[in-house]
Amino acid sequence: MPNELSRRIANCVLLLFRKKRLFASLVCTIFLFQVSSDAQKLPSKKNRLKVATLANQYFMNKWPDPFKPIHVPSRNRTWPSNIWTRAVYYEGLMALYGVDKRKSYYDYAVDWSTQHKWNLRDGTRTRNGDNQACGQTYIDLYLVDKKPERIDSIKASMDKMMRSEKIDDWNWIDAIQMAMPVFTQLGVIYNDTSYFHRMYEMYAFTKYKHGDKGLYNAAEGLWWRDKDFDPPYKEPNGEDCYWSRGNGWVVAALVRVLNILPGNEPH
């Protein structure tokens, strides 16, 4: 099994950095490290939980007021704390709460949500995935305590999109992670497969239509961030440009969605 794991990791790394000679040494380093670690066991659940708890406590200590706006001095800009930048943290917090039911985690998430009135930046009219990402946590909290007001706003926002024929909103790949799981969550809650269908339509448009021929490069197994980076765009070294974080968002979205979707769902 460890040898099989080594092979899979090596194949994944080679896929990600194929043709990228600059990273050849990185590929070798990762592969050799894994081979040398074959005899070692993965960290125990206890140790993994300890690290996650430590990291989360650092965040909660740094941000005791979850409602506090996010200010970035280098950009001289301030954002509300319910957009994607903070929403993705709460996804992780709820996952941590799923394995460690500390009341402080739940209360922190509820406090954040309540202070934002369980709403989205730009309200229910928004179609922007960056604004809808908070809905994933609102829904997770609703599943703990089914108070309708917890999901009224996010449902209204997604339902407005459902009533439209427009399916090209996710024109940058990060949006797949921010919004696609919300459709999936609502489809499960309301036992309504139309949410799954619309989710897939929007995902497929991003993958196969946005830009010239979609934002997914099947030959490389990677995604261009948006239409500004698909062909004919090239980096100065003549190579394609891929944003690693954006590709990570897509993978995270697919894992989350597949974990939520019913097993008999065609998509």
CSV table of N, CA and C in Angstrom, one decimal, residues 1 14 16 32 53 62 75-76 90 100 114 133 153 161 169 172 192 228 242 255 266:
chain,number,residue,atom,x,y,z
A,1,MET,N,0.8,-1.2,0.0
A,1,MET,CA,0.0,0.0,0.0
A,1,MET,C,0.8,1.3,0.0
A,14,LEU,N,3.9,14.7,-11.3
A,14,LEU,CA,4.4,14.7,-12.6
A,14,LEU,C,3.3,15.3,-13.6
A,16,LEU,N,1.0,17.5,-12.6
A,16,LEU,CA,0.8,19.0,-12.4
A,16,LEU,C,2.0,19.8,-12.9
A,32,LEU,N,11.3,11.2,-3.7
A,32,LEU,CA,12.2,10.6,-2.8
A,32,LEU,C,11.8,10.6,-1.4
A,53,THR,N,-6.6,22.0,15.8
A,53,THR,CA,-7.1,22.8,16.9
A,53,THR,C,-6.2,23.9,17.2
A,62,LYS,N,-6.8,35.7,17.1
A,62,LYS,CA,-6.5,36.9,16.3
A,62,LYS,C,-7.7,37.7,15.9
A,75,ARG,N,-3.3,47.2,-0.1
A,75,ARG,CA,-4.2,47.6,-1.2
A,75,ARG,C,-5.2,48.7,-0.8
A,76,ASN,N,-5.0,49.2,0.4
A,76,ASN,CA,-5.9,50.3,0.9
A,76,ASN,C,-7.4,50.0,0.7
A,90,TYR,N,-14.6,29.5,7.6
A,90,TYR,CA,-15.8,28.9,8.3
A,90,TYR,C,-16.1,27.5,7.8
A,100,ASP,N,-15.0,17.5,16.3
A,100,ASP,CA,-14.7,17.9,17.6
A,100,ASP,C,-15.8,18.9,18.0
A,114,THR,N,-24.8,35.5,12.6
A,114,THR,CA,-25.9,36.4,13.2
A,114,THR,C,-25.6,37.8,13.0
A,133,ALA,N,-20.4,32.3,-1.0
A,133,ALA,CA,-19.6,31.3,-0.3
A,133,ALA,C,-20.0,31.1,1.2
A,153,SER,N,-31.8,33.7,3.1
A,153,SER,CA,-31.1,34.6,2.2
A,153,SER,C,-30.3,33.8,1.1
A,161,MET,N,-31.1,32.7,-9.2
A,161,MET,CA,-30.3,32.2,-10.3
A,161,MET,C,-31.0,31.0,-11.0
A,169,ASP,N,-22.1,32.6,-15.0
A,169,ASP,CA,-21.6,33.4,-13.9
A,169,ASP,C,-20.2,33.0,-13.5
A,172,TRP,N,-14.5,32.7,-13.6
A,172,TRP,CA,-13.2,32.4,-13.0
A,172,TRP,C,-13.3,31.2,-12.1
A,192,ASP,N,-34.5,18.2,-4.2
A,192,ASP,CA,-34.9,18.8,-5.4
A,192,ASP,C,-33.7,18.7,-6.4
A,228,ASP,N,-8.6,35.3,-19.6
A,228,ASP,CA,-7.4,36.1,-19.8
A,228,ASP,C,-6.1,35.2,-19.9
A,242,TYR,N,-1.0,28.6,-15.2
A,242,TYR,CA,-2.0,28.0,-14.3
A,242,TYR,C,-1.8,28.6,-12.9
A,255,VAL,N,-14.5,17.6,-4.5
A,255,VAL,CA,-14.5,16.7,-3.4
A,255,VAL,C,-15.7,17.0,-2.5
A,266,PRO,N,-26.9,11.5,-11.4
A,266,PRO,CA,-26.1,11.3,-12.7
A,266,PRO,C,-24.9,12.2,-12.8
